[in-house]
PDB file of C-alpha atoms in Angstrom:
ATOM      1  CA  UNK A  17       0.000   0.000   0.000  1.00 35.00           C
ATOM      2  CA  UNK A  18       1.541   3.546  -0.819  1.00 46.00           C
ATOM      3  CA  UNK A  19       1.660   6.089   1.426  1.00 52.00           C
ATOM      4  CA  UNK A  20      -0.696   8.045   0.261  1.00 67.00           C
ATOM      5  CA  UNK A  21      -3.662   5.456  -0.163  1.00 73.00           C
ATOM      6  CA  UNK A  22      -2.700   4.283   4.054  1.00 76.00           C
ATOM      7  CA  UNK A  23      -3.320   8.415   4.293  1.00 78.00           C
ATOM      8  CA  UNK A  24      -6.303   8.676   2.507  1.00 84.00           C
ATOM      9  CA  UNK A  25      -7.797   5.222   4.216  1.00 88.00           C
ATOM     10  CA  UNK A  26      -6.948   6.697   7.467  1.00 88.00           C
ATOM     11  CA  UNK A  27      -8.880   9.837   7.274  1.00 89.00           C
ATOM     12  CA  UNK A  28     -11.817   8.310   5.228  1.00 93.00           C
ATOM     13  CA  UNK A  29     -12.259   6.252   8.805  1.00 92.00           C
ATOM     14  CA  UNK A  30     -11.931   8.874  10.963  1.00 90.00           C
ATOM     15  CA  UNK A  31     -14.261  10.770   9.278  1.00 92.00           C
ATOM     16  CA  UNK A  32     -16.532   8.249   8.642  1.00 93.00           C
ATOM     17  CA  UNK A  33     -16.948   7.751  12.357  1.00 92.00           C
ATOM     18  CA  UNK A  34     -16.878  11.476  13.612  1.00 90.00           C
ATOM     19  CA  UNK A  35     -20.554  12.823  14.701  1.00 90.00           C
ATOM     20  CA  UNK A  36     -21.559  15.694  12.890  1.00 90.00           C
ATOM     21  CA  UNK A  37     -22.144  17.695  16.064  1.00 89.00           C
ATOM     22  CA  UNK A  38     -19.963  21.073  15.883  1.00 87.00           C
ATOM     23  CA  UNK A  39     -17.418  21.066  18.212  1.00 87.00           C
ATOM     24  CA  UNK A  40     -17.222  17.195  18.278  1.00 89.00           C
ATOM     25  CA  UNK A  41     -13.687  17.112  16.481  1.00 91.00           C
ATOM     26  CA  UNK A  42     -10.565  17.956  18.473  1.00 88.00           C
ATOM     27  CA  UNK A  43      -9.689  20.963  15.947  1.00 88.00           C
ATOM     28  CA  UNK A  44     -13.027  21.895  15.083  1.00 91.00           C
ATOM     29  CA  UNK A  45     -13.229  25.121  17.174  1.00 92.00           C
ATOM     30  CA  UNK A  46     -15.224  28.321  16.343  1.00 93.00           C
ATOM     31  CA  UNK A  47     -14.242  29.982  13.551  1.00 95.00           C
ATOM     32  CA  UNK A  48     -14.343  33.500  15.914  1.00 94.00           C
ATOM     33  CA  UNK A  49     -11.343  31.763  17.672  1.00 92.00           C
ATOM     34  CA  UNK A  50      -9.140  30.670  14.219  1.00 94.00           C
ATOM     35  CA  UNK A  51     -10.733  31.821  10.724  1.00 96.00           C
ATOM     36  CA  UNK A  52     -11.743  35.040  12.091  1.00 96.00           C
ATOM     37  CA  UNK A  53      -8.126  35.900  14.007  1.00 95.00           C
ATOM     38  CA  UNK A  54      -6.215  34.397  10.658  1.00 97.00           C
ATOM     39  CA  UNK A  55      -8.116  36.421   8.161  1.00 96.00           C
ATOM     40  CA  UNK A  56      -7.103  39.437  10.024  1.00 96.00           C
ATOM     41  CA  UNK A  57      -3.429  38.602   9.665  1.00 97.00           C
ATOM     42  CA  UNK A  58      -4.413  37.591   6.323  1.00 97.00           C
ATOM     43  CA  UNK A  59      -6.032  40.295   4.718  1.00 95.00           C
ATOM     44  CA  UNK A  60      -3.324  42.853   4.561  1.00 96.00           C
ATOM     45  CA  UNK A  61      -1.774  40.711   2.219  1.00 96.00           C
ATOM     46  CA  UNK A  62      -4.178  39.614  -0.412  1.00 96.00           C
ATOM     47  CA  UNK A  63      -3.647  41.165  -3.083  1.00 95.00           C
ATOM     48  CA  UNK A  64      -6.836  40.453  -4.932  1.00 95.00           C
ATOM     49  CA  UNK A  65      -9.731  39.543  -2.818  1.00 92.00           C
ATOM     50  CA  UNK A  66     -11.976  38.752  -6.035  1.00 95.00           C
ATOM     51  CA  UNK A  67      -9.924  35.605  -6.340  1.00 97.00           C
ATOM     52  CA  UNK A  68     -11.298  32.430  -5.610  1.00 98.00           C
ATOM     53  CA  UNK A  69     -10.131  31.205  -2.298  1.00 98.00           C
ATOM     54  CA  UNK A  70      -9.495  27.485  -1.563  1.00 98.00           C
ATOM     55  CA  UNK A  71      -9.814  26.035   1.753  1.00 98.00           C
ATOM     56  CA  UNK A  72      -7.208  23.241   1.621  1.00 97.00           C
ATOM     57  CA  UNK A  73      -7.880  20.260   3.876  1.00 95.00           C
ATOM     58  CA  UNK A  74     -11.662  21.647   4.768  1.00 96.00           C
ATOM     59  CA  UNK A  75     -12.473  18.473   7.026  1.00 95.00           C
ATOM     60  CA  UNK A  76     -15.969  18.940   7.490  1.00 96.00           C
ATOM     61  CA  UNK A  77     -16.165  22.660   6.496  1.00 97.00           C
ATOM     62  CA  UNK A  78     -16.480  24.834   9.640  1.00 96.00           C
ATOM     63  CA  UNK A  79     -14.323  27.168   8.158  1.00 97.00           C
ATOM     64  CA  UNK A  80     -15.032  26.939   4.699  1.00 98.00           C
ATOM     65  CA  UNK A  81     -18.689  28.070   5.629  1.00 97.00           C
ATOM     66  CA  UNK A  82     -16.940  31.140   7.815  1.00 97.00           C
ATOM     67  CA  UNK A  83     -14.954  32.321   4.549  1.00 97.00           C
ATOM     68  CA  UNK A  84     -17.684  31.412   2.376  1.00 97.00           C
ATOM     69  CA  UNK A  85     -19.010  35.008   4.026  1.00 93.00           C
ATOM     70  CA  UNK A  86     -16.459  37.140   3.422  1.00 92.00           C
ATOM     71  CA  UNK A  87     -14.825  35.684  -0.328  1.00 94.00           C
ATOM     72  CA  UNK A  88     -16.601  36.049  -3.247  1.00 91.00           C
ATOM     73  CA  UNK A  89     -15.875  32.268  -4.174  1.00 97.00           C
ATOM     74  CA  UNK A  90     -14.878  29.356  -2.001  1.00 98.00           C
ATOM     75  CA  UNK A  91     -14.081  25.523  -2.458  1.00 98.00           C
ATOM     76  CA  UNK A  92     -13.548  23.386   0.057  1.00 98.00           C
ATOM     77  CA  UNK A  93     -10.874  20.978  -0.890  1.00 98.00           C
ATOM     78  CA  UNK A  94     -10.029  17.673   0.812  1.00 96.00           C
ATOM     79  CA  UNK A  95      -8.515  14.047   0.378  1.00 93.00           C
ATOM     80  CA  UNK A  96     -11.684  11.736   2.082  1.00 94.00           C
ATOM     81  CA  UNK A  97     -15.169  11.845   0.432  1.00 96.00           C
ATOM     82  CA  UNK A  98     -16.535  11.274   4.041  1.00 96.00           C
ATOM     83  CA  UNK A  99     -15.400  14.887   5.325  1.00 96.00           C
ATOM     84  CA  UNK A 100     -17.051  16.343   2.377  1.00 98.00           C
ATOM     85  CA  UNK A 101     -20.027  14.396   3.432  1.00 97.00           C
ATOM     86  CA  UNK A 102     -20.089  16.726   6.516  1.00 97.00           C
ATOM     87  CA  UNK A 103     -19.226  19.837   4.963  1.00 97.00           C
ATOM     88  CA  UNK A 104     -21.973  19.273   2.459  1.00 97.00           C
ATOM     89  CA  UNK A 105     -24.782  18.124   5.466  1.00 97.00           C
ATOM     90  CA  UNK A 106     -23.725  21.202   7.259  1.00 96.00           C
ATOM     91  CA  UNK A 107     -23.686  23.602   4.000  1.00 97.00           C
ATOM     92  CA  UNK A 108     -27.445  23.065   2.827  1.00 96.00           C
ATOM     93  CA  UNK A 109     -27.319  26.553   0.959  1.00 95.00           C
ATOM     94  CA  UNK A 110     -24.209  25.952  -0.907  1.00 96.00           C
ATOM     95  CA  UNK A 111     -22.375  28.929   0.752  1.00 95.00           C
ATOM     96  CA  UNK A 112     -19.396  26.951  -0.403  1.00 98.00           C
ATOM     97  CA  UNK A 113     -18.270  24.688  -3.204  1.00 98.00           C
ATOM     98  CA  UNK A 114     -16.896  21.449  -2.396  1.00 98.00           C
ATOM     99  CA  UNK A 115     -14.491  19.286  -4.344  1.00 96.00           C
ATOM    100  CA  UNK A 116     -12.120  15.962  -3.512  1.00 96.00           C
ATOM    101  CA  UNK A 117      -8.537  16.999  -3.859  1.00 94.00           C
ATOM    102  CA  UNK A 118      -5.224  15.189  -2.630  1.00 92.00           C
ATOM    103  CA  UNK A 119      -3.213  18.666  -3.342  1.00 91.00           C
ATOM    104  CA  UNK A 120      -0.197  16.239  -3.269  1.00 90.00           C
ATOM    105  CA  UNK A 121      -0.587  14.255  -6.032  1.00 88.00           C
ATOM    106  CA  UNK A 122       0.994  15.799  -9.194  1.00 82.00           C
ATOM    107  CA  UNK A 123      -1.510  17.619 -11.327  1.00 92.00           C
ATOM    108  CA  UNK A 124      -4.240  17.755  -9.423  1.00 95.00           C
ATOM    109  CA  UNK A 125      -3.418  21.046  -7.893  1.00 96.00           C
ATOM    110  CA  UNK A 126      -2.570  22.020 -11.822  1.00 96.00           C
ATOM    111  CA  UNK A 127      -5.829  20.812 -12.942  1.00 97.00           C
ATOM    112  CA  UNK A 128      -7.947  22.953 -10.175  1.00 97.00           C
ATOM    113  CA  UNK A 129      -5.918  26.101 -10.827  1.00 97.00           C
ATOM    114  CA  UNK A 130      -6.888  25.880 -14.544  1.00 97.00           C
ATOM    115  CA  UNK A 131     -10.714  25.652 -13.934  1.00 97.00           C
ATOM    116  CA  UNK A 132     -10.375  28.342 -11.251  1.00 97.00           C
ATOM    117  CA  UNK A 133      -7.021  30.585 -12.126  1.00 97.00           C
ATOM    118  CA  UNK A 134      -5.078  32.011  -9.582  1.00 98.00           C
ATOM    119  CA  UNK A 135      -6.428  31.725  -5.922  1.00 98.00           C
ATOM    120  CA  UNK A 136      -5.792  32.367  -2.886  1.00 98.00           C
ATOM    121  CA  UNK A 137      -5.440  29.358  -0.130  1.00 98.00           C
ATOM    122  CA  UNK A 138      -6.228  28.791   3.886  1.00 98.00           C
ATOM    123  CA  UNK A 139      -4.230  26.022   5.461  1.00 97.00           C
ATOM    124  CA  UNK A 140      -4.812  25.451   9.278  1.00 94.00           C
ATOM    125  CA  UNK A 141      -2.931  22.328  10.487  1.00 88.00           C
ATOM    126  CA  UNK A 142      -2.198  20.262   7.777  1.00 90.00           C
ATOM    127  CA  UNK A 143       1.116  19.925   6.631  1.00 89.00           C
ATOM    128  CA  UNK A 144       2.468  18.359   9.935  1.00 86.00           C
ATOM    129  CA  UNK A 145      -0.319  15.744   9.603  1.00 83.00           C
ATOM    130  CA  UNK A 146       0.794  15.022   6.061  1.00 84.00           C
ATOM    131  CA  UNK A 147       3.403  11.873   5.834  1.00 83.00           C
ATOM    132  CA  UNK A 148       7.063  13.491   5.193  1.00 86.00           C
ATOM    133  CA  UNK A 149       6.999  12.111   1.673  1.00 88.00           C
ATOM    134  CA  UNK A 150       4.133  14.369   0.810  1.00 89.00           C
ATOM    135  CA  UNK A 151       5.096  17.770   2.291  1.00 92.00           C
ATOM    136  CA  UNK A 152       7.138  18.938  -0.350  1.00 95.00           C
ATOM    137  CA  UNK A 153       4.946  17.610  -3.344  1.00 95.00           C
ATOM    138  CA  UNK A 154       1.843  19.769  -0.730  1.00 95.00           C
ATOM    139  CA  UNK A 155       3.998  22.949  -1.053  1.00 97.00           C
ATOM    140  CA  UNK A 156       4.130  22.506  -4.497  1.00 97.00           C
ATOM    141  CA  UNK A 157       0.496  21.996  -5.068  1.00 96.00           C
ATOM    142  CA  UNK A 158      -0.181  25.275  -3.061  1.00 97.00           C
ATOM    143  CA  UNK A 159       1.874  26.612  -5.135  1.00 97.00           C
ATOM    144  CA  UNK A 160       0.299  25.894  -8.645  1.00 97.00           C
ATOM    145  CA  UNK A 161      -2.764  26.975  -6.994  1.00 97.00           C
ATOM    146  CA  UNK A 162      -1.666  30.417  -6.035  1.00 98.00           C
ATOM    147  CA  UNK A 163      -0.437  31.040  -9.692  1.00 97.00           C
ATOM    148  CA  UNK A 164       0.736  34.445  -9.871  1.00 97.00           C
ATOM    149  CA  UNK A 165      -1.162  36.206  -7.784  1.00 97.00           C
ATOM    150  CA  UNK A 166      -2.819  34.352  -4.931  1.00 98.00           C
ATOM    151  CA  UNK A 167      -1.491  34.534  -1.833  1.00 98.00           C
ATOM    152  CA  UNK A 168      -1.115  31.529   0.944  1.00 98.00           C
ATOM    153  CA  UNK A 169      -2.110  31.710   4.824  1.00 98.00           C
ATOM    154  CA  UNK A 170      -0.807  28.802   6.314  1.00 97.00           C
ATOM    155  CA  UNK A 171      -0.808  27.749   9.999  1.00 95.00           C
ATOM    156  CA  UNK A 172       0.896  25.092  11.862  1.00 93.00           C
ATOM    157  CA  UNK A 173       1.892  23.312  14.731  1.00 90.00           C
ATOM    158  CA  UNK A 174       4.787  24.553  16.019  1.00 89.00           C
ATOM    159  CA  UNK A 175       7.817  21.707  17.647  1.00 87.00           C
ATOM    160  CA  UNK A 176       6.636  23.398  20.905  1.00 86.00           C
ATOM    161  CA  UNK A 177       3.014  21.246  20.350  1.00 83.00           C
ATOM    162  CA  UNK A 178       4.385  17.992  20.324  1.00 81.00           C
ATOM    163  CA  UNK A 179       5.124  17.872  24.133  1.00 79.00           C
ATOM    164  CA  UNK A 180       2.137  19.035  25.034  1.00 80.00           C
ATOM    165  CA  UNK A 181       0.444  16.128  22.645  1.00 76.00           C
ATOM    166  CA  UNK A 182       2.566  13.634  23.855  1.00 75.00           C
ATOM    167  CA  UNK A 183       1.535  14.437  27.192  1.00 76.00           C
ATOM    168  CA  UNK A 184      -2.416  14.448  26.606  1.00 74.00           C
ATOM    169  CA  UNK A 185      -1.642  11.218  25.085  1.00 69.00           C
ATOM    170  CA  UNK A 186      -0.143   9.312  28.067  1.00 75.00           C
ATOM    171  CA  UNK A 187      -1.966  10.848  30.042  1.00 71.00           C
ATOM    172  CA  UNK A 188      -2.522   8.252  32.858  1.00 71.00           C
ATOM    173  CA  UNK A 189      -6.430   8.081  31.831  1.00 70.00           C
ATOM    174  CA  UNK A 190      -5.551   8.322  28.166  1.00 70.00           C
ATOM    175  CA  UNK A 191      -5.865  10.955  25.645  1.00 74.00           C
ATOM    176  CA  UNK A 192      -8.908  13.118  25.587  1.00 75.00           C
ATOM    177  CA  UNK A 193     -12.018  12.196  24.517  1.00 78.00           C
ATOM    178  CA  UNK A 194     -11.863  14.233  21.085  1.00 83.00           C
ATOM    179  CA  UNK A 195      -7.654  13.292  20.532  1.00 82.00           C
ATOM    180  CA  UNK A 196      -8.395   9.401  21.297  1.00 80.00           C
ATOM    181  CA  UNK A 197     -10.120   9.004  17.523  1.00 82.00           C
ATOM    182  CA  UNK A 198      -6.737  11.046  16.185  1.00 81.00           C
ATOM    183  CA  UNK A 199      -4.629   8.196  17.075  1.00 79.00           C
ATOM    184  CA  UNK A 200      -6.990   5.299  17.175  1.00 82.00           C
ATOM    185  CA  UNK A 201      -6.635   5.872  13.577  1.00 81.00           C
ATOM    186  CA  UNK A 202      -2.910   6.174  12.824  1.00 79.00           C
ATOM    187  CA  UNK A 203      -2.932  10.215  11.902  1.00 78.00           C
ATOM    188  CA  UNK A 204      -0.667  11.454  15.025  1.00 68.00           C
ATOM    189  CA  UNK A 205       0.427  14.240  14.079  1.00 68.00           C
ATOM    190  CA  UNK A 206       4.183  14.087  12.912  1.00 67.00           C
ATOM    191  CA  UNK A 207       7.099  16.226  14.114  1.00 74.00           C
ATOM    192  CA  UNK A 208       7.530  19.149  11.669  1.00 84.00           C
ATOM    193  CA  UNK A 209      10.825  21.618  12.677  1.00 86.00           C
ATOM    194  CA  UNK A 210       9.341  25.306  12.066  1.00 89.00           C
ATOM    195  CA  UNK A 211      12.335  26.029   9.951  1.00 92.00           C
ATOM    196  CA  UNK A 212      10.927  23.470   7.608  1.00 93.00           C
ATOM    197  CA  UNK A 213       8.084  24.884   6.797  1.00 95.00           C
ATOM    198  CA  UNK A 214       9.128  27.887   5.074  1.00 96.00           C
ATOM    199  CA  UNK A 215      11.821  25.791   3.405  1.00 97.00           C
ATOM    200  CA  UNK A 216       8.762  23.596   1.506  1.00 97.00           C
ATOM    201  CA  UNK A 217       7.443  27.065   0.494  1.00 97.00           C
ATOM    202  CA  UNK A 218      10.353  28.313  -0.936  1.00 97.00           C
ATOM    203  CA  UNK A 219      11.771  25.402  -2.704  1.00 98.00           C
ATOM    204  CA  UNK A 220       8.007  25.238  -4.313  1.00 97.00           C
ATOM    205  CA  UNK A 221       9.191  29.208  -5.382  1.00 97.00           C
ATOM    206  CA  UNK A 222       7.213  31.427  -2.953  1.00 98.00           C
ATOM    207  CA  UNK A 223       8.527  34.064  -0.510  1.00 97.00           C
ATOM    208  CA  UNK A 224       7.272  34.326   2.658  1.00 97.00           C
ATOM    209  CA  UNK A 225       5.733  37.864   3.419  1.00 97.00           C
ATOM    210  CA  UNK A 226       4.972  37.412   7.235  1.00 97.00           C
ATOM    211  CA  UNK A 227       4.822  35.062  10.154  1.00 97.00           C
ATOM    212  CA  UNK A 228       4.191  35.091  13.650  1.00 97.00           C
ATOM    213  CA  UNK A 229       2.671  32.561  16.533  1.00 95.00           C
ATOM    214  CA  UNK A 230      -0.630  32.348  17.401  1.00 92.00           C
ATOM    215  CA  UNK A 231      -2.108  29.478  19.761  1.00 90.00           C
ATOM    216  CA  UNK A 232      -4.223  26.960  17.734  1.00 88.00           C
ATOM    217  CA  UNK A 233      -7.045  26.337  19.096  1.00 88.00           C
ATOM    218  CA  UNK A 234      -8.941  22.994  20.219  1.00 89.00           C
ATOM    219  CA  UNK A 235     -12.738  22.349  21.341  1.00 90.00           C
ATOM    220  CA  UNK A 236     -11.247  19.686  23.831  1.00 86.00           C
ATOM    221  CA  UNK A 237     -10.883  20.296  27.403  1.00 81.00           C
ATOM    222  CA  UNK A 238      -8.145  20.083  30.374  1.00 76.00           C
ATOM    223  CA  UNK A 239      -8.999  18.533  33.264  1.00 74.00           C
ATOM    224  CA  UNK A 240      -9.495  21.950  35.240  1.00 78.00           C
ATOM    225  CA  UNK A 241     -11.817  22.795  32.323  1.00 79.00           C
ATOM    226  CA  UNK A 242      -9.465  25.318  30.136  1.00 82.00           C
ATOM    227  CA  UNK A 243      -9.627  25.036  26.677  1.00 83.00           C
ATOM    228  CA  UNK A 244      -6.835  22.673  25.026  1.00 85.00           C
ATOM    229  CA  UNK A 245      -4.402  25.277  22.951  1.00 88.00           C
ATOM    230  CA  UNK A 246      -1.782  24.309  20.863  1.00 89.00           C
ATOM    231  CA  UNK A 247       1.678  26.444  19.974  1.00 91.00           C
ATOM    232  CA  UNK A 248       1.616  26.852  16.430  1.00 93.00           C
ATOM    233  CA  UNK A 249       3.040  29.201  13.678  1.00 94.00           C
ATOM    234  CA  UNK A 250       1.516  31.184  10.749  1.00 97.00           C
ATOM    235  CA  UNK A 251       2.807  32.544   7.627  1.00 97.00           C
ATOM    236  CA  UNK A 252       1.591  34.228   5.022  1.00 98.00           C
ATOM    237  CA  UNK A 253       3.263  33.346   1.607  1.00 98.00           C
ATOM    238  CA  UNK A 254       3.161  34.034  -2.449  1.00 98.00           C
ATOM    239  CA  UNK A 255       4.751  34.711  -5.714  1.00 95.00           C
ATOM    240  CA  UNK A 256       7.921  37.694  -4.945  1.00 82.00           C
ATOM    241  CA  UNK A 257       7.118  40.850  -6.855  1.00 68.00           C
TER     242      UNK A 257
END
């Protein structure tokens, strides 16, 4: 089995399984706590806002729908048919489109870009969940899909996260709730140095134009009742002038 089809079998059963109440999924926070605080850090930097914008690795579209109010055209993109399933049961209205995309398999990035033209892309917390084989190939498909003019915001965890995973994980009652599914089905995230990402940007030929931290947050709980976050690290990133 490559690695790609044990990726794209592992997130077709985690999705199959997760309940389509909001909140239920460990990342699936309100968009006033990520989409909102990215597309202000965003925004400065998009040079054409009439461009589609692609919402790469939607899951079951809580964001997607969030964007789908402030772009003038949005497609949620993503690898398993069974998280489009939710974004679609949650989306009656078609605020958003939705399409099956594995942005790291050559050409399919290329063949979206040419129905759409340049876009511009949102990326929470993928990459470090991608297998190391397909993070470069990613970066490359983001690329395509920027084109000329689109512009990337992409946000990950940082190596500070992976302690504080490790340690929900054996915790002596187990992980979470919401984190148990994560691993039950093999897609722990993987251990991404922040120098790295940047690196896959630029060898796909974009410049990064800003970056900063910003917690990522989680709809899972600690056991004196705060909210799970996450260190992670945004950039925003595009074709040099």
């Amino acid at each position: 089995m490559s690695v790609t089809m044990r990726y794209r079998e592992a997130w077709e059963g985690f999705w199959s399984e997760a309940p389509d109440d909001p909140g239920a999924v460990f990342w699936d926070a309100d968009p006033k706590v990520t989409a909102a605080l990215h597309l202000a850090l965003f925004e400065p930097h998009v040079v054409d806002s009439g461009l589609a914008l692609v919402d790469l690795g939607c899951g079951n579209g809580t964001q997607t729908r969030y964007l789908a109010d402030r772009f003038r055209h949005v497609v949620g993109v993503d690898l398993a048919a069974a998280a489009l399933d939710h974004a679609r049961r949650a989306d009656p209205a078609g605020r958003a489109a939705y399409r099956l995309l594995d942005a790291a398999e050559k050409g399919a990035a290329e063949t979206l870009h040419a129905e759409l033209g340049d876009a511009n892309v949102y990326m929470r917390g993928v990459l470090h969940q991608c297998e190391p084989a397909d993070r470069q190939p990613l970066a490359d498909g983001i690329a395509a899909l920027l084109g000329e003019r689109g512009r990337v915001f992409l946000v990950e965890l940082s190596e500070a996260a992976r302690p504080v995973l490790g340690g929900l994980a054996q915790s002596p009652a187990g992980p979470p709730p919401k984190l148990a599914p994560i691993f039950r089905h093999g897609i722990a995230p993987g251990d991404v140095a922040d120098d790295a990402v940047p690196a896959y940007l630029g060898a796909a030929g974009l410049t990064v134009l800003a970056s900063g931290e910003l917690p990522l947050v989680t709809t899972e709980t600690a056991p004196d009742g705060t909210w799970i976050e996450l260190p992670s690290k945004w950039l925003v990133a595009g074709r040099a002038a």
